[in-house]
Amino acid sequence: QVQLVESGGGLVQPGGSLRLSCAASGSIFSINAVAWYRQAPGKERELVANIRSGNSTNYADSVKGRFTISRDNAKNTVYLQMNSLKPEDTALYFCNLDIKVIAGLIVNYWGKGTLVTVSS
């Protein structure tokens, strides 16, 4: 069994910063691809950033230059540093991890989400 716990969301003024964390625990052999998604009210869930095999990163155009995704493999934790936040970044943010739970078996897990509100 694997659990994902997100933290770091909250209320921030435009131009401010937040760092989201996603900590995985449980029966983890290794963590492969990782990603952050977000869903704003009335909109579909969208990819914000990910780290794929080979440690290549990918960002949505709307966050390039402002957000940075990173990972700490020793802590089984993924981060999303968000700078220069805008009201349109307001959303529920989810982490998504491909976790190898035993040799040869990779399972995709979603966190429950952490709310980010950007408002003055």
PDB file of C-alpha atoms in Angstrom:
ATOM      1  CA  GLN A   1       0.000   0.000   0.000  1.00  0.00           C
ATOM      2  CA  VAL A   2       1.264   3.480  -0.924  1.00  0.00           C
ATOM      3  CA  GLN A   3       0.142   6.842   0.411  1.00  0.00           C
ATOM      4  CA  LEU A   4       0.782  10.269  -1.082  1.00  0.00           C
ATOM      5  CA  VAL A   5       0.535  13.314   1.150  1.00  0.00           C
ATOM      6  CA  GLU A   6       0.608  16.771  -0.399  1.00  0.00           C
ATOM      7  CA  SER A   7       1.302  19.930   1.543  1.00  0.00           C
ATOM      8  CA  GLY A   8       2.283  23.539   1.057  1.00  0.00           C
ATOM      9  CA  GLY A   9      -0.868  24.983  -0.442  1.00  0.00           C
ATOM     10  CA  GLY A  10      -2.546  28.090   0.888  1.00  0.00           C
ATOM     11  CA  LEU A  11      -3.506  31.673   0.237  1.00  0.00           C
ATOM     12  CA  VAL A  12      -0.868  33.919  -1.307  1.00  0.00           C
ATOM     13  CA  GLN A  13      -0.904  37.375  -2.866  1.00  0.00           C
ATOM     14  CA  PRO A  14      -0.150  37.861  -6.557  1.00  0.00           C
ATOM     15  CA  GLY A  15       3.579  37.847  -7.101  1.00  0.00           C
ATOM     16  CA  GLY A  16       4.169  35.618  -4.118  1.00  0.00           C
ATOM     17  CA  SER A  17       5.667  32.146  -3.853  1.00  0.00           C
ATOM     18  CA  LEU A  18       4.703  28.749  -2.515  1.00  0.00           C
ATOM     19  CA  ARG A  19       6.421  25.384  -2.451  1.00  0.00           C
ATOM     20  CA  LEU A  20       4.274  22.302  -2.723  1.00  0.00           C
ATOM     21  CA  SER A  21       5.485  18.938  -1.466  1.00  0.00           C
ATOM     22  CA  CYS A  22       4.280  15.439  -2.213  1.00  0.00           C
ATOM     23  CA  ALA A  23       5.643  12.758   0.095  1.00  0.00           C
ATOM     24  CA  ALA A  24       5.178   9.104  -0.788  1.00  0.00           C
ATOM     25  CA  SER A  25       5.286   6.370   1.826  1.00  0.00           C
ATOM     26  CA  GLY A  26       4.566   2.687   2.050  1.00  0.00           C
ATOM     27  CA  SER A  27       5.686  -0.227  -0.079  1.00  0.00           C
ATOM     28  CA  ILE A  28       7.929   1.650  -2.505  1.00  0.00           C
ATOM     29  CA  PHE A  29      10.596  -0.074  -4.537  1.00  0.00           C
ATOM     30  CA  SER A  30      11.383   3.056  -6.536  1.00  0.00           C
ATOM     31  CA  ILE A  31       9.654   6.112  -8.005  1.00  0.00           C
ATOM     32  CA  ASN A  32       9.743   6.602 -11.742  1.00  0.00           C
ATOM     33  CA  ALA A  33       7.983   9.469 -13.531  1.00  0.00           C
ATOM     34  CA  VAL A  34       6.506  12.220 -11.357  1.00  0.00           C
ATOM     35  CA  ALA A  35       4.166  15.057 -12.183  1.00  0.00           C
ATOM     36  CA  TRP A  36       2.044  17.871 -10.834  1.00  0.00           C
ATOM     37  CA  TYR A  37      -1.404  18.595 -12.227  1.00  0.00           C
ATOM     38  CA  ARG A  38      -3.941  21.251 -11.343  1.00  0.00           C
ATOM     39  CA  GLN A  39      -7.645  21.748 -11.703  1.00  0.00           C
ATOM     40  CA  ALA A  40      -9.269  25.142 -11.480  1.00  0.00           C
ATOM     41  CA  PRO A  41     -12.996  25.530 -10.738  1.00  0.00           C
ATOM     42  CA  GLY A  42     -15.028  24.672 -13.803  1.00  0.00           C
ATOM     43  CA  LYS A  43     -12.004  23.566 -15.790  1.00  0.00           C
ATOM     44  CA  GLU A  44     -10.411  20.271 -16.697  1.00  0.00           C
ATOM     45  CA  ARG A  45      -7.349  18.917 -14.923  1.00  0.00           C
ATOM     46  CA  GLU A  46      -4.175  19.971 -16.696  1.00  0.00           C
ATOM     47  CA  LEU A  47      -0.530  19.000 -16.533  1.00  0.00           C
ATOM     48  CA  VAL A  48       1.617  21.626 -14.837  1.00  0.00           C
ATOM     49  CA  ALA A  49       5.033  19.955 -14.861  1.00  0.00           C
ATOM     50  CA  ASN A  50       6.630  16.543 -14.916  1.00  0.00           C
ATOM     51  CA  ILE A  51       9.926  14.714 -14.668  1.00  0.00           C
ATOM     52  CA  ARG A  52      10.174  11.794 -17.049  1.00  0.00           C
ATOM     53  CA  SER A  53      12.718   9.020 -17.497  1.00  0.00           C
ATOM     54  CA  GLY A  54      16.216  10.392 -17.842  1.00  0.00           C
ATOM     55  CA  ASN A  55      15.245  13.254 -15.530  1.00  0.00           C
ATOM     56  CA  SER A  56      13.979  15.440 -18.375  1.00  0.00           C
ATOM     57  CA  THR A  57      11.493  18.067 -17.238  1.00  0.00           C
ATOM     58  CA  ASN A  58       8.466  19.441 -18.996  1.00  0.00           C
ATOM     59  CA  TYR A  59       6.328  22.467 -18.150  1.00  0.00           C
ATOM     60  CA  ALA A  60       3.036  23.892 -19.278  1.00  0.00           C
ATOM     61  CA  ASP A  61       3.589  27.082 -21.261  1.00  0.00           C
ATOM     62  CA  SER A  62       1.604  29.032 -18.684  1.00  0.00           C
ATOM     63  CA  VAL A  63       4.117  28.265 -15.911  1.00  0.00           C
ATOM     64  CA  LYS A  64       7.443  28.163 -17.747  1.00  0.00           C
ATOM     65  CA  GLY A  65      10.010  30.354 -16.068  1.00  0.00           C
ATOM     66  CA  ARG A  66       7.943  30.623 -12.889  1.00  0.00           C
ATOM     67  CA  PHE A  67       7.534  27.052 -11.607  1.00  0.00           C
ATOM     68  CA  THR A  68      10.206  24.425 -10.943  1.00  0.00           C
ATOM     69  CA  ILE A  69       9.591  20.735 -10.357  1.00  0.00           C
ATOM     70  CA  SER A  70      12.168  18.722  -8.433  1.00  0.00           C
ATOM     71  CA  ARG A  71      12.498  15.478  -6.530  1.00  0.00           C
ATOM     72  CA  ASP A  72      14.380  14.064  -3.582  1.00  0.00           C
ATOM     73  CA  ASN A  73      14.701  10.340  -4.177  1.00  0.00           C
ATOM     74  CA  ALA A  74      16.096   9.682  -0.701  1.00  0.00           C
ATOM     75  CA  LYS A  75      12.948  11.168   0.832  1.00  0.00           C
ATOM     76  CA  ASN A  76      10.512   9.870  -1.810  1.00  0.00           C
ATOM     77  CA  THR A  77       9.315  13.438  -2.157  1.00  0.00           C
ATOM     78  CA  VAL A  78       8.468  15.630  -5.123  1.00  0.00           C
ATOM     79  CA  TYR A  79       8.345  19.412  -4.986  1.00  0.00           C
ATOM     80  CA  LEU A  80       6.824  22.211  -7.008  1.00  0.00           C
ATOM     81  CA  GLN A  81       8.356  25.609  -6.392  1.00  0.00           C
ATOM     82  CA  MET A  82       5.945  28.267  -7.596  1.00  0.00           C
ATOM     83  CA  ASN A  83       7.137  31.848  -7.982  1.00  0.00           C
ATOM     84  CA  SER A  84       5.526  34.999  -9.368  1.00  0.00           C
ATOM     85  CA  LEU A  85       2.115  33.513  -8.728  1.00  0.00           C
ATOM     86  CA  LYS A  86      -0.862  34.885 -10.608  1.00  0.00           C
ATOM     87  CA  PRO A  87      -4.593  34.736  -9.834  1.00  0.00           C
ATOM     88  CA  GLU A  88      -4.994  32.323 -12.748  1.00  0.00           C
ATOM     89  CA  ASP A  89      -2.753  29.852 -10.913  1.00  0.00           C
ATOM     90  CA  THR A  90      -5.540  29.360  -8.387  1.00  0.00           C
ATOM     91  CA  ALA A  91      -6.446  25.678  -8.443  1.00  0.00           C
ATOM     92  CA  LEU A  92      -6.347  22.381  -6.639  1.00  0.00           C
ATOM     93  CA  TYR A  93      -2.895  20.914  -7.237  1.00  0.00           C
ATOM     94  CA  PHE A  94      -2.360  17.159  -7.423  1.00  0.00           C
ATOM     95  CA  CYS A  95       0.805  15.103  -7.535  1.00  0.00           C
ATOM     96  CA  ASN A  96       0.930  12.019  -9.705  1.00  0.00           C
ATOM     97  CA  LEU A  97       3.615   9.372  -9.351  1.00  0.00           C
ATOM     98  CA  ASP A  98       4.521   6.182 -11.158  1.00  0.00           C
ATOM     99  CA  ILE A  99       5.747   3.944  -8.342  1.00  0.00           C
ATOM    100  CA  LYS A 100       7.414   0.586  -8.684  1.00  0.00           C
ATOM    101  CA  VAL A 101       5.853  -1.287  -5.780  1.00  0.00           C
ATOM    102  CA  ILE A 102       7.677  -4.544  -6.467  1.00  0.00           C
ATOM    103  CA  ALA A 103      10.118  -5.582  -9.141  1.00  0.00           C
ATOM    104  CA  GLY A 104       8.288  -5.447 -12.454  1.00  0.00           C
ATOM    105  CA  LEU A 105       5.086  -3.790 -11.220  1.00  0.00           C
ATOM    106  CA  ILE A 106       4.566  -0.036 -11.634  1.00  0.00           C
ATOM    107  CA  VAL A 107       1.401   1.559 -10.310  1.00  0.00           C
ATOM    108  CA  ASN A 108       0.196   5.102 -10.923  1.00  0.00           C
ATOM    109  CA  TYR A 109      -0.919   7.022  -7.842  1.00  0.00           C
ATOM    110  CA  TRP A 110      -2.696  10.341  -7.337  1.00  0.00           C
ATOM    111  CA  GLY A 111      -2.542  12.558  -4.297  1.00  0.00           C
ATOM    112  CA  LYS A 112      -5.734  14.047  -2.878  1.00  0.00           C
ATOM    113  CA  GLY A 113      -4.759  17.583  -3.792  1.00  0.00           C
ATOM    114  CA  THR A 114      -3.692  20.762  -2.070  1.00  0.00           C
ATOM    115  CA  LEU A 115      -5.471  24.064  -2.682  1.00  0.00           C
ATOM    116  CA  VAL A 116      -3.580  27.094  -3.939  1.00  0.00           C
ATOM    117  CA  THR A 117      -5.393  30.417  -3.918  1.00  0.00           C
ATOM    118  CA  VAL A 118      -3.757  33.510  -5.383  1.00  0.00           C
ATOM    119  CA  SER A 119      -5.635  36.626  -4.408  1.00  0.00           C
ATOM    120  CA  SER A 120      -5.088  40.065  -2.992  1.00  0.00           C
TER     121      SER A 120
END
